[in-house]
Coordinates of C-alpha atoms and ligand atoms in Angstrom, one line a residue:
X210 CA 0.0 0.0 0.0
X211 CA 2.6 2.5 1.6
X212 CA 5.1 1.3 -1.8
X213 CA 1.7 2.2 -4.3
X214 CA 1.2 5.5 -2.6
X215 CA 5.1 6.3 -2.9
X216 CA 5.2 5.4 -6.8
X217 CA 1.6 7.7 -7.2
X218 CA 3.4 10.6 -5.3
X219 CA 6.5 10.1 -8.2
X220 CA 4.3 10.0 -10.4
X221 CA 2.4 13.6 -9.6
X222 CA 5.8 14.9 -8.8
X223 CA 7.5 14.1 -12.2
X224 CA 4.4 15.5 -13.9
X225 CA 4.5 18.8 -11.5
X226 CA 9.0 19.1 -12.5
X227 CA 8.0 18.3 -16.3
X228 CA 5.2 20.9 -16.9
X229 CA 7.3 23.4 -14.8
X230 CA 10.8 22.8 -16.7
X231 CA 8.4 23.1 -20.6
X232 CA 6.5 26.2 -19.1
X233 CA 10.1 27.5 -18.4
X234 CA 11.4 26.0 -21.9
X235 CA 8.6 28.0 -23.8
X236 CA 8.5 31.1 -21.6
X237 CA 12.6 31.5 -22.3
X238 CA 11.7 30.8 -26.0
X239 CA 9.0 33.1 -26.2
X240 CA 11.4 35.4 -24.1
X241 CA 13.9 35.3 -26.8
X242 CA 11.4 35.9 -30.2
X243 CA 12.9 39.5 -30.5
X244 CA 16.6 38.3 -30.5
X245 CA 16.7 35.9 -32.6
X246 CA 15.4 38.3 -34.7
X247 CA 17.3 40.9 -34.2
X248 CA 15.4 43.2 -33.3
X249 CA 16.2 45.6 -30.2
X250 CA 14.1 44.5 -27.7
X251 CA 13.7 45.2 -23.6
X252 CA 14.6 42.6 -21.8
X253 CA 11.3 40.9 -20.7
X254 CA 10.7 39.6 -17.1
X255 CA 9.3 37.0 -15.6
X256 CA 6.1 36.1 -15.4
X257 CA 4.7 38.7 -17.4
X258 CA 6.8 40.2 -19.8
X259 CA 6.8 43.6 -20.8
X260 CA 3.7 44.0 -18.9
X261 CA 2.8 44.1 -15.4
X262 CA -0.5 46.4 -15.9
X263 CA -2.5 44.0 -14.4
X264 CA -1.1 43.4 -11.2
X265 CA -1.7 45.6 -8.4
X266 CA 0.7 48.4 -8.5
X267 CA 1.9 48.3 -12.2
X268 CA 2.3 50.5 -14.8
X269 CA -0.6 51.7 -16.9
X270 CA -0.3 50.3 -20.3
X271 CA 0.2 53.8 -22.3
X272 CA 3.1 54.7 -20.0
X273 CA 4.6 51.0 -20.8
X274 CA 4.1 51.2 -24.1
X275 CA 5.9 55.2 -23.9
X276 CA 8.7 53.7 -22.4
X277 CA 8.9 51.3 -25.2
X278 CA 8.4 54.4 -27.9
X279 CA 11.3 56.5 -26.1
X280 CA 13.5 53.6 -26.4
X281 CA 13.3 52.8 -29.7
X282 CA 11.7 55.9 -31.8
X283 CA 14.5 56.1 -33.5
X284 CA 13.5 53.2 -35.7
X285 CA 11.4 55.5 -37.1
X286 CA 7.6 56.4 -36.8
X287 CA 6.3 56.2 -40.6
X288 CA 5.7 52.6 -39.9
X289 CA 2.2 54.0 -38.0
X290 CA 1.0 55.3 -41.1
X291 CA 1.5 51.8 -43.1
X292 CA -0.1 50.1 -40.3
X293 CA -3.5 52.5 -39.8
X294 CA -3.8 53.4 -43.5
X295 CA -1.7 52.2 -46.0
X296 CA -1.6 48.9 -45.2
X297 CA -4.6 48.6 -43.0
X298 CA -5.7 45.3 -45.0
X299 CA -3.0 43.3 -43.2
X300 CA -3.9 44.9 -39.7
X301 CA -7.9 45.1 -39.7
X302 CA -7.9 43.6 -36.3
X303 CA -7.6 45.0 -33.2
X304 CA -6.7 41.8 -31.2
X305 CA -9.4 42.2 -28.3
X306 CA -10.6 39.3 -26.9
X307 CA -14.2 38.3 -27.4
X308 CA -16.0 34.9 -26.6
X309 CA -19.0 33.2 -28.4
X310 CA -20.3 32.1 -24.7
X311 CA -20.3 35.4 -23.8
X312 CA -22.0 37.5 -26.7
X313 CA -21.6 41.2 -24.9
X314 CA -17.8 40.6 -25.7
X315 CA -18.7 40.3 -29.9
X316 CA -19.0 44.3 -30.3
X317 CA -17.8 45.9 -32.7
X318 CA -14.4 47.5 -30.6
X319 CA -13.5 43.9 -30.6
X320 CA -15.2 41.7 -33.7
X321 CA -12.4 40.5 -36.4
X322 CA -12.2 41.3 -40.0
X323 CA -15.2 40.9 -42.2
X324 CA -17.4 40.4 -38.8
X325 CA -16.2 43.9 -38.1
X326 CA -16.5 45.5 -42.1
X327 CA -20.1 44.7 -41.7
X328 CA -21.1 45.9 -38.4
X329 CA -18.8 49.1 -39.2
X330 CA -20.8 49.6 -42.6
X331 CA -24.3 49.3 -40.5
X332 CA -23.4 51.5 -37.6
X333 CA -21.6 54.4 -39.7
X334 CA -24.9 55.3 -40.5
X335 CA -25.5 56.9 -37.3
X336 CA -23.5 59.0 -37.5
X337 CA -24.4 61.3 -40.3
X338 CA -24.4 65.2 -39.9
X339 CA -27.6 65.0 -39.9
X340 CA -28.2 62.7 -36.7
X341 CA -25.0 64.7 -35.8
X342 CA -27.4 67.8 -35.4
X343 CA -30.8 66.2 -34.2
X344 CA -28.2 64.3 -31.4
X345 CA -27.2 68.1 -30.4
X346 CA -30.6 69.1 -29.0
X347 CA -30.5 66.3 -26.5
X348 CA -27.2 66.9 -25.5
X349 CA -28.5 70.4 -24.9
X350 CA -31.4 68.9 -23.0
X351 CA -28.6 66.5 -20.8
X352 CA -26.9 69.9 -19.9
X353 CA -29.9 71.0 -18.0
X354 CA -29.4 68.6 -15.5
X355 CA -25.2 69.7 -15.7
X356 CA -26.1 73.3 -15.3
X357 CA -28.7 72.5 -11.9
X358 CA -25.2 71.0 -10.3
X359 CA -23.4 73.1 -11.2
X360 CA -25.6 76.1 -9.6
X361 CA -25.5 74.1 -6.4
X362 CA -21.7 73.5 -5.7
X363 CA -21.5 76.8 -7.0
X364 CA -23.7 78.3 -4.3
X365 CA -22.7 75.9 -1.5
X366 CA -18.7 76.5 -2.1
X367 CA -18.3 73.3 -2.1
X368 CA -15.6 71.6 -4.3
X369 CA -16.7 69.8 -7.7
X370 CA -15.4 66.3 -8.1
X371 CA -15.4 67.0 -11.5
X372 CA -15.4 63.5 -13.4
X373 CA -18.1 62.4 -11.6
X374 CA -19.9 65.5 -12.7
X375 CA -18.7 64.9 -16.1
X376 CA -19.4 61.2 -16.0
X377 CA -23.0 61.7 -15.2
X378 CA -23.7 64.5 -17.8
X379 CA -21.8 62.1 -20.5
X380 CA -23.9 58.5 -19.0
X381 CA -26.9 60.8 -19.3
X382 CA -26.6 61.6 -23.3
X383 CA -25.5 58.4 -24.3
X384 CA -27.8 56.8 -22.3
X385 CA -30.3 58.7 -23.4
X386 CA -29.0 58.7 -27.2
X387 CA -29.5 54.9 -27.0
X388 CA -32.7 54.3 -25.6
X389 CA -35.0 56.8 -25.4
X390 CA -36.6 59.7 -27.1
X391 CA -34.4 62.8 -28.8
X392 CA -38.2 64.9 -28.7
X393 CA -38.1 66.8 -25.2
X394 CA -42.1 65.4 -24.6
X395 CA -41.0 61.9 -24.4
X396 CA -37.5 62.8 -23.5
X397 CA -39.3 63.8 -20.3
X398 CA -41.5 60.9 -19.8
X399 CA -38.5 58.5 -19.9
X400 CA -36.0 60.4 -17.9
X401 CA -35.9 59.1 -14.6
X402 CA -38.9 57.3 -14.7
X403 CA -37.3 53.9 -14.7
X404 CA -39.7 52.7 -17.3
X405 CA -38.2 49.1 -18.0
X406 CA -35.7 49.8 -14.6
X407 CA -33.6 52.2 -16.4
X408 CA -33.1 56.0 -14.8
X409 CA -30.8 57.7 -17.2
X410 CA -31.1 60.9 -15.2
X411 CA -27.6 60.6 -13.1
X412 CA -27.6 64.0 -11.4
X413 CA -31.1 63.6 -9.5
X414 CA -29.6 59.5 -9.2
X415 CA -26.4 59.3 -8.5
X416 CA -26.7 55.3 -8.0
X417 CA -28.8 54.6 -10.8
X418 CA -27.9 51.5 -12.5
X419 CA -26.7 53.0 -16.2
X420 CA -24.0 55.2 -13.8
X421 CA -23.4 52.5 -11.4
X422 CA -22.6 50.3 -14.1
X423 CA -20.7 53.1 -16.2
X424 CA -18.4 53.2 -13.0
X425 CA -18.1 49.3 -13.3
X426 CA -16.9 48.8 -16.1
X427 CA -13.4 50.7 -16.6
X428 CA -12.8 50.5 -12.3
X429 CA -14.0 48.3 -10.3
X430 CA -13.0 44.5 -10.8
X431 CA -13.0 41.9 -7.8
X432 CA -10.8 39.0 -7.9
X433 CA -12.6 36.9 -10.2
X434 CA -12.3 40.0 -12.9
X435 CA -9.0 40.6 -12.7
X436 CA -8.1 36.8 -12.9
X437 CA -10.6 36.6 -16.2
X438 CA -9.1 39.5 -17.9
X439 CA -5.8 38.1 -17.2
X440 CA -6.7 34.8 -18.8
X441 CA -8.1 36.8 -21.9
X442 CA -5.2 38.9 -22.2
X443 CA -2.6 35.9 -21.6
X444 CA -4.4 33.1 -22.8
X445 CA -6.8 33.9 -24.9
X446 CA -7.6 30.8 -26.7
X447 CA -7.8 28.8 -23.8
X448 CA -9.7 31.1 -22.7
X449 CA -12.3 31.5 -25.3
X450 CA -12.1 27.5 -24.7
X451 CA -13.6 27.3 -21.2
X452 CA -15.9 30.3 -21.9
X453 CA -14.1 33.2 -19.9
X454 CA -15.5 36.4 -19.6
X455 CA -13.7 39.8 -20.0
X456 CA -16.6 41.9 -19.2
X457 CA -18.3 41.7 -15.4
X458 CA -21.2 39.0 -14.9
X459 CA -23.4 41.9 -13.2
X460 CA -23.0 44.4 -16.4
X461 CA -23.7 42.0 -18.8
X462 CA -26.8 40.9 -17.5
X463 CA -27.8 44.2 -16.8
X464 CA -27.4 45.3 -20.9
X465 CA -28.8 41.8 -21.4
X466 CA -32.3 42.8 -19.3
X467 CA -32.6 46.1 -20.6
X468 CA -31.9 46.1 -23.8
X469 CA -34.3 43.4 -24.3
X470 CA -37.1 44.8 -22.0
X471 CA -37.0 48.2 -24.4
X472 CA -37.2 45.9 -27.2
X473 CA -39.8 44.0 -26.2
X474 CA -41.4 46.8 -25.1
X475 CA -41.3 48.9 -28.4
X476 CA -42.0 45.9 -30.5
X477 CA -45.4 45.1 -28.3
X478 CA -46.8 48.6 -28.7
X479 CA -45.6 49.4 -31.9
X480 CA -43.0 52.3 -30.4
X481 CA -40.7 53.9 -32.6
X482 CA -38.3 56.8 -31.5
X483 CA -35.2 58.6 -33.3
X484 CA -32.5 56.8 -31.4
X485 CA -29.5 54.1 -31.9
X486 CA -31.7 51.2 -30.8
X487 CA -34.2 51.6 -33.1
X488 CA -31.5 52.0 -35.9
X489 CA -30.6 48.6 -34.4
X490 CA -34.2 47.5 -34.2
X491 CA -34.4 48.3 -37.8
X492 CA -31.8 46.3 -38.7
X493 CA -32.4 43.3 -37.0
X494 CA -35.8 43.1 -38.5
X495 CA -34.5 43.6 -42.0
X496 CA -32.5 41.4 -44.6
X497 CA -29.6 42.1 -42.5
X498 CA -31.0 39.9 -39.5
X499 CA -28.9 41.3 -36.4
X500 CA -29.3 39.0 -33.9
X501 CA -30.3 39.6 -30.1
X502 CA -26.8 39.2 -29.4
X503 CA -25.1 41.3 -31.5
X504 CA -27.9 44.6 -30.7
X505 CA -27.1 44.2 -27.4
X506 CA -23.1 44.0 -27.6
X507 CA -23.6 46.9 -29.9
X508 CA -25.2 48.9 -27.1
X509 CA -23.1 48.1 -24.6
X510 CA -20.1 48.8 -26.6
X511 CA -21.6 52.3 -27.6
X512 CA -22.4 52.9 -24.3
X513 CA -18.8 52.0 -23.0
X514 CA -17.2 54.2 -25.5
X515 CA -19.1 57.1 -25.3
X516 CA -19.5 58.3 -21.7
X517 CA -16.0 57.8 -20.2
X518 CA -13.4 59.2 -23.1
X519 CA -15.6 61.9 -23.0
X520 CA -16.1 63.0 -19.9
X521 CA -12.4 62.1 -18.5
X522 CA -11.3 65.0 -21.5
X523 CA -13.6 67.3 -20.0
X524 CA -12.3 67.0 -16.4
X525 CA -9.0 66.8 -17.7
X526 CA -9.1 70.3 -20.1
X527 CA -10.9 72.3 -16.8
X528 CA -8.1 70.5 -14.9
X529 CA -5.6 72.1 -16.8
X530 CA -7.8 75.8 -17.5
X531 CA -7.8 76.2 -14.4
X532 CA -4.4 76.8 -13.5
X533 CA -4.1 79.1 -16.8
X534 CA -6.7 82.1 -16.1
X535 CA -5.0 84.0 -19.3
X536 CA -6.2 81.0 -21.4
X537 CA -9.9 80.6 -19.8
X538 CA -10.4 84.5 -19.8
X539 CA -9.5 83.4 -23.6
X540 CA -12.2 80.8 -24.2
X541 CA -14.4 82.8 -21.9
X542 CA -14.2 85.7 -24.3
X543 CA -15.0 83.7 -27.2
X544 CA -17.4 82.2 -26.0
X545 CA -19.0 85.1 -24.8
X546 CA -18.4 86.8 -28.2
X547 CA -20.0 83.7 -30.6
X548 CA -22.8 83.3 -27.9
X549 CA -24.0 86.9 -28.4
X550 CA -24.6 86.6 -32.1
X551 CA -26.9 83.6 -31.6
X552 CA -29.1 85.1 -29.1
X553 CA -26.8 84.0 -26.3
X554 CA -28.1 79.8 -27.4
X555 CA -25.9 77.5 -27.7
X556 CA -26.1 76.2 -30.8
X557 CA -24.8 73.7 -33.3
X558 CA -23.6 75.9 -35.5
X559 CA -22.4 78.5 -32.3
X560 CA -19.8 75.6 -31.1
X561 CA -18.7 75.1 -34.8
X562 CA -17.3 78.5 -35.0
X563 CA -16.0 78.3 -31.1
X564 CA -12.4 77.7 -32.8
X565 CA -10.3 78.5 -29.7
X566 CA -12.7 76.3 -27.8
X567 CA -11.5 73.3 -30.2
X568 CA -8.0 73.8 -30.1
X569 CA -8.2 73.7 -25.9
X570 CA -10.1 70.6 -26.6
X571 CA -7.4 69.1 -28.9
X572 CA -4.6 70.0 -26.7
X573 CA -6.1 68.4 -23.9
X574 CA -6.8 65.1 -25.7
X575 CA -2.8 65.3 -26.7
X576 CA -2.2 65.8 -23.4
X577 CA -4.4 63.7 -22.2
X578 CA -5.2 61.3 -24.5
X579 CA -8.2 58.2 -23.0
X580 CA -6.9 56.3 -25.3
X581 CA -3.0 56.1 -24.5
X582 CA -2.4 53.3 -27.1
X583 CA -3.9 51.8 -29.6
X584 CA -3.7 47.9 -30.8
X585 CA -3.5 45.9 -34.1
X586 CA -2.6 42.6 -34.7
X587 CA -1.4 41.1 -38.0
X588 CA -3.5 39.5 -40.0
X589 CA -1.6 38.1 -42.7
X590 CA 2.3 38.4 -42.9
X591 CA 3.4 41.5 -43.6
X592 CA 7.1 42.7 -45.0
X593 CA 8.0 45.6 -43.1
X594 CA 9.1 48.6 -45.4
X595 CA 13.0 48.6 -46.3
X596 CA 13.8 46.4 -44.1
X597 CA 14.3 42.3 -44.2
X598 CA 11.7 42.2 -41.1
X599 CA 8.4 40.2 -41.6
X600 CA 5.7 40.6 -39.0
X601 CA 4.4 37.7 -38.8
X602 CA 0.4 36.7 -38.7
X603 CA -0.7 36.9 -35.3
X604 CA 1.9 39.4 -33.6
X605 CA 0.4 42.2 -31.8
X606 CA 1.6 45.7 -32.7
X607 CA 1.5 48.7 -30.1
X608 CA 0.8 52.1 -31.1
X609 CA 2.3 54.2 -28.7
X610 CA -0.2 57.3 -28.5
X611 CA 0.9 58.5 -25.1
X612 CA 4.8 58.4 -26.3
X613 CA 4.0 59.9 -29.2
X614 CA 1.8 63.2 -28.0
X615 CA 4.5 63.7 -25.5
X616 CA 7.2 63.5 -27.6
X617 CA 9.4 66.8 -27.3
X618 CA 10.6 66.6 -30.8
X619 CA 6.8 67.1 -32.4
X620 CA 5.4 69.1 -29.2
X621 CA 8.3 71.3 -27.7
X622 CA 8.1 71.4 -23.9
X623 CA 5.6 68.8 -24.1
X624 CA 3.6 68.8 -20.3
X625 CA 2.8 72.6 -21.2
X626 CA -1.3 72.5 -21.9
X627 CA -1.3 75.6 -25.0
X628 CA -4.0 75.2 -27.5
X629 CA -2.0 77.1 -29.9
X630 CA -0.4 74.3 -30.9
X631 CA -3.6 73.5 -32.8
X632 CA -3.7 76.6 -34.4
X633 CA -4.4 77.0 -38.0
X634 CA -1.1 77.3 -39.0
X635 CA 0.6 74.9 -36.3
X636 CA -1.4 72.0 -38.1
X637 CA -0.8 72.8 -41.4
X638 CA 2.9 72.2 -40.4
X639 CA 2.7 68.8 -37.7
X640 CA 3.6 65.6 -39.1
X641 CA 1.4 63.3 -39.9
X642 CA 0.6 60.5 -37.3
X643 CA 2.0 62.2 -34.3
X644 CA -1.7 62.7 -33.4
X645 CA -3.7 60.0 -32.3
X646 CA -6.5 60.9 -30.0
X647 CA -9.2 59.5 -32.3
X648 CA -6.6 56.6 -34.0
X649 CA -6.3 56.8 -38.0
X650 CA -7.7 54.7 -41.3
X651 CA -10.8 52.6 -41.7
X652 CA -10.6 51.5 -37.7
X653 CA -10.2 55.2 -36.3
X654 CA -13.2 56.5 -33.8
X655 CA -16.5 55.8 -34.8
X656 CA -17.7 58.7 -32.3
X657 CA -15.2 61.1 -33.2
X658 CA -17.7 64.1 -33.4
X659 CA -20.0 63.0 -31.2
X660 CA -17.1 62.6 -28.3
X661 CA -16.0 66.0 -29.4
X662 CA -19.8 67.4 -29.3
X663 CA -20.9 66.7 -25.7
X664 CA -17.2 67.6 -24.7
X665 CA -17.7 71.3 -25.6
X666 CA -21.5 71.8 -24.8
X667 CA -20.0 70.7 -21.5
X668 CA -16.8 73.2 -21.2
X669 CA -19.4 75.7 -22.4
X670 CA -22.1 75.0 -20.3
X671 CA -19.3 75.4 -17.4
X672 CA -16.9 78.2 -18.4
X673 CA -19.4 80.6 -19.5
X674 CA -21.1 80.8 -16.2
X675 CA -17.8 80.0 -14.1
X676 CA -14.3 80.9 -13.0
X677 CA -13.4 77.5 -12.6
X678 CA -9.6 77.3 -10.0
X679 CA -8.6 74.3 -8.9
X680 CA -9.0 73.0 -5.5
X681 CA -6.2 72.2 -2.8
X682 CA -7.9 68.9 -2.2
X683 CA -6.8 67.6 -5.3
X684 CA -3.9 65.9 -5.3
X685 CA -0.9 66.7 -7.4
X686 CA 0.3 64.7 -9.7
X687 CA -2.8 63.3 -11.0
X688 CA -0.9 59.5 -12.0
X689 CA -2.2 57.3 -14.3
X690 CA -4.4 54.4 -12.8
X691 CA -2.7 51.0 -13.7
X692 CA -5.8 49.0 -13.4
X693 CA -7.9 50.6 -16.3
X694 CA -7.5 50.5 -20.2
X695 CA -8.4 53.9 -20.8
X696 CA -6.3 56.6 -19.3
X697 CA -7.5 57.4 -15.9
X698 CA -5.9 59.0 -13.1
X699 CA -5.1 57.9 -9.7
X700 CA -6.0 61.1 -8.7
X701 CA -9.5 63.1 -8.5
X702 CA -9.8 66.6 -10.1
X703 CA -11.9 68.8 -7.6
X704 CA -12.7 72.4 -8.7
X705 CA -14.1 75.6 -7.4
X706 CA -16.5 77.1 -9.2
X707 CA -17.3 81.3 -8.9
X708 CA -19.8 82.5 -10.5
X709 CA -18.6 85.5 -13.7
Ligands
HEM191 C1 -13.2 62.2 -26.6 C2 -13.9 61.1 -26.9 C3 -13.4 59.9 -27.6 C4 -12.1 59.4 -27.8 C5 -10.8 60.2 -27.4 C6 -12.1 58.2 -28.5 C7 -11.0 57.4 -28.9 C8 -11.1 56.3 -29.6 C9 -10.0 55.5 -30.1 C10 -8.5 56.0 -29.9 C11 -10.4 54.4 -30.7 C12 -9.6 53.4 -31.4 C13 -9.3 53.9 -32.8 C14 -8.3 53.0 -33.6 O1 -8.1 51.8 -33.2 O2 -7.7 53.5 -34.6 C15 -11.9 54.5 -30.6 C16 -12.7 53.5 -31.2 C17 -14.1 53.5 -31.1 N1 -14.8 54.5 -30.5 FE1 -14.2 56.2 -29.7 N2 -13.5 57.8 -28.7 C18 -14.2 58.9 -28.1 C19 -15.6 58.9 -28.1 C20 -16.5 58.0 -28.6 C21 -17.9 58.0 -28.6 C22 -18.7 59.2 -28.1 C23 -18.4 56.9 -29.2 C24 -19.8 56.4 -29.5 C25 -20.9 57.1 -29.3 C26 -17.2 56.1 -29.6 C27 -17.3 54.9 -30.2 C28 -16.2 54.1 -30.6 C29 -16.3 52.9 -31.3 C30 -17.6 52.1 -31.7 C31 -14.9 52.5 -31.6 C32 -14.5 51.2 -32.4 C33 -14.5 51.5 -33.9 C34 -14.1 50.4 -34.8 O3 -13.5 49.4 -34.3 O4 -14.5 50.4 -35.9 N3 -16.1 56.8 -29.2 N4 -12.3 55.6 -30.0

């Protein structure tokens, strides 16, 4: 008995030393991919690489993949261009993990190839000037509830945590853009009426569940999150093999619920409204058959990519106007100025000719930018230009945004915020692809202009009521949160607001 348990113990044992000694075999291997071709590399570490974003303490992954740019820039950047645009056909994906068992992950930030040419082709339609124009108005309408806030920090003195503040105004209109009404009379009946559980009205509900889940998805991951995203990121095909999920259990069900029970809902009693669903609606009851699934990762992927790029810019450019009163008298004045000849409205066409206003924007998003780098993988191999490099199918390429809008040889004394930069003039003469807020080619921001929209409706809707300082209670240096994809700081911007 004792001899059988000894020779089962060996056994475990020798499997335990075996797996251990090819894990190390194909990590040093792996390890070693760069130098064999060589290619200057950084020396990777074990057990994660070039990467430690994940674990608690690292390094977010646009400062790793700036340290990566400084270090080797000198291979040249023109590569960026051949990669976005030129050559786009041999990078169309973005390498995101997304699992069949879990259809919220098959959206169109992650779907491959073809999958992704044809949801791209459907959803471009929403954004035409002309939705572009009707969207305005109920961004308008969202900054009702902004200004109301606003009017009560300002008359309590009390300091603004100012992405919260921007988070709900930004849940609000893309909530809102999604699911409900863009005329006022049945904008009204849905906001905060929690018709199918929903209250999209963030400022009166602070908790309700499109912000609570808003806040969930970029920050807050228990164990079992962080331990699935690390799976998808590390091992993905396993992965996709025993069904892991990259997106939160809770948030998935809730887009799950809701999306269906406004589906539902409309189809029953024969609603229509002017919105992204029933865009979606319309196509999955055409000959293009969406499914279920795909409306509802659709939604949720809108949803996730609208409201926090969005309103992190906004915190970040009154972050930075407020410790430069020469530039906010600036904007102030011009605001002031283009209001005035519209009958003090803001209007479409108002923030359209608010050109100082766009260049602080810009700025900030170089500065700033939510998206610190952007990902391709190869999809077929790919010769890289004069060189005898080939990069092969599969690899993942990082484009170092972050590295590159802080790179002193495009943007002399980079850190300084001066909207000049994005003057007229200053453009015309910038190199191409040094400027990536929005990402380039066929794969470049869906939501450029609508990001960009509901970003200045809220700078005007503060600035040309208040001097906006910033508070001692925030602390300085802001840092960049390791544990979240987009650029987010560690920090909290609070402001004071004074009424002008
Ligand atoms: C300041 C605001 C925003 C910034 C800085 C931003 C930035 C980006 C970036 C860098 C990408 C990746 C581009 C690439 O890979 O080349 C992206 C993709 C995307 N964004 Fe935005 N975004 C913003 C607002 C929005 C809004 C408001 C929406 C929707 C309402 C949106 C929807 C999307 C979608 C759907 C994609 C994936 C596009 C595709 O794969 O075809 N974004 N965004």
């Amino acid at each position: 008995m004792s001899a059988l348990f000894q020779d089962y113990l060996s056994g475990i044992l020798l499997v335990v030393v075996t797996s251990l000694l090819v894990t190390w075999a194909y990590v040093r291997y792996s390890y070693g991919y760069w130098k064999r071709r060589n290619v200057p590399y950084l020396e990777p570490k074990f057990p994660f690489g070039n990467s430690n974003s994940l674990i608690p303490k690292g390094i977010a992954i646009g400062v790793i993949s700036k340290e990566f740019y400084n270090r080797f820039k000198s291979m040249g950047y023109e590569m960026i261009g051949d990669i976005m645009v030129k050559d786009f056909q041999s990078f169309t994906d973005r390498g995101i993990y997304q699992c069949e068992s879990d259809p919220i992950s098959v959206n169109i930030f992650a779907q491959p190839g073809a999958e992704w040419r044809a949801a791209r082709t459907k959803l471009t339609t929403v954004f035409t000037s002309a939705k572009m124009k009707a969207m305005f108005l109920l961004m308008l309408e969202c900054s009702e509830g902004l200004k109301e806030a606003l009017e009560k920090f300002a008359q309590e003195k009390t300091d603004v945590d100012m992405l919260e503040v921007a988070g709900c105004f930004t849940t609000d209109v893309i909530g809102l853009y999604i699911c409900f009404s863009l005329t006022k009379r049945l904008t009204k009946q849905f906001v905060g009426s929690c018709a199918f559980g929903i209250s999209c009205n963030s400022f009166k509900h602070p908790d309700a569940e499109f912000r609570r889940m808003g806040r969930k998805i970029f920050t807050e991951f228990n164990f079992m999150d962080r331990l699935n995203l690390f799976l998808s990121i590390y091992a993905p095909n396993f992965s996709q093999k025993i069904g892991v999920r990259n997106i939160q259990k809770d948030v998935s069900k809730f887009f799950f619920r809701t999306v269906k029970d406004t589906v539902d809902y409309r189809e029953k009693n024969n609603v229509q409204r002017n919105d992204l669903l029933q865009l979606l609606i319309d196509m999955k009851n055409s000959e293009v058959q969406m499914s279920m699934n795909e409306l509802t990762a659709q939604v949720f992927l809108f949803f996730a990519a609208g409201f926090e790029t969005s309103s992190s810019t906004t915190t970040l450019a009154l972050f930075e106007i407020s410790q430069r009163p020469e530039i906010q008298e600036k904007l102030r004045k011009e605001m002031r100025d283009v209001l005035s000849k519209h009958n003090g409205q803001i209007t479409y066409d108002a923030i359209a000719e608010m050109k100082y206003l766009a260049q602080a924007v810009d700025e900030t998003l170089r500065l700033w930018p939510p998206v610190s780098t952007i990902t391709r993988v190869c999809t077929q191999d790919y010769q890289l230009k004069d060189t005898d490099l080939t990069v092969e199918k599969g690899l993942f390429v990082l484009i170092p945004v972050l590295g590159l809008h802080h790179d002193p040889e495009y943007w002399p004394d980079p850190t300084r915020f001066d909207p000049d930069r994005f003057s007229d003039e200053n453009k015309e003469s910038r190199k191409p692809f040094t400027y990536l807020p929005f990402g380039e080619g066929p794969r470049n921001c869906i939501g450029l202009r609508f990001g960009l929209l509901q970003t200045k409706i809220a700078l005007v809707t503060v600035l040309s009521r208040y001097k906006v300082t910033l508070s001692p209670k925030t602390v300085l240096p802001l840092g960049a949160d390791p544990q979240t994809f987009v650029l987010q700081n560690l920090n909290r911007v609070y402001l004071n607001l004074e009424q002008v």
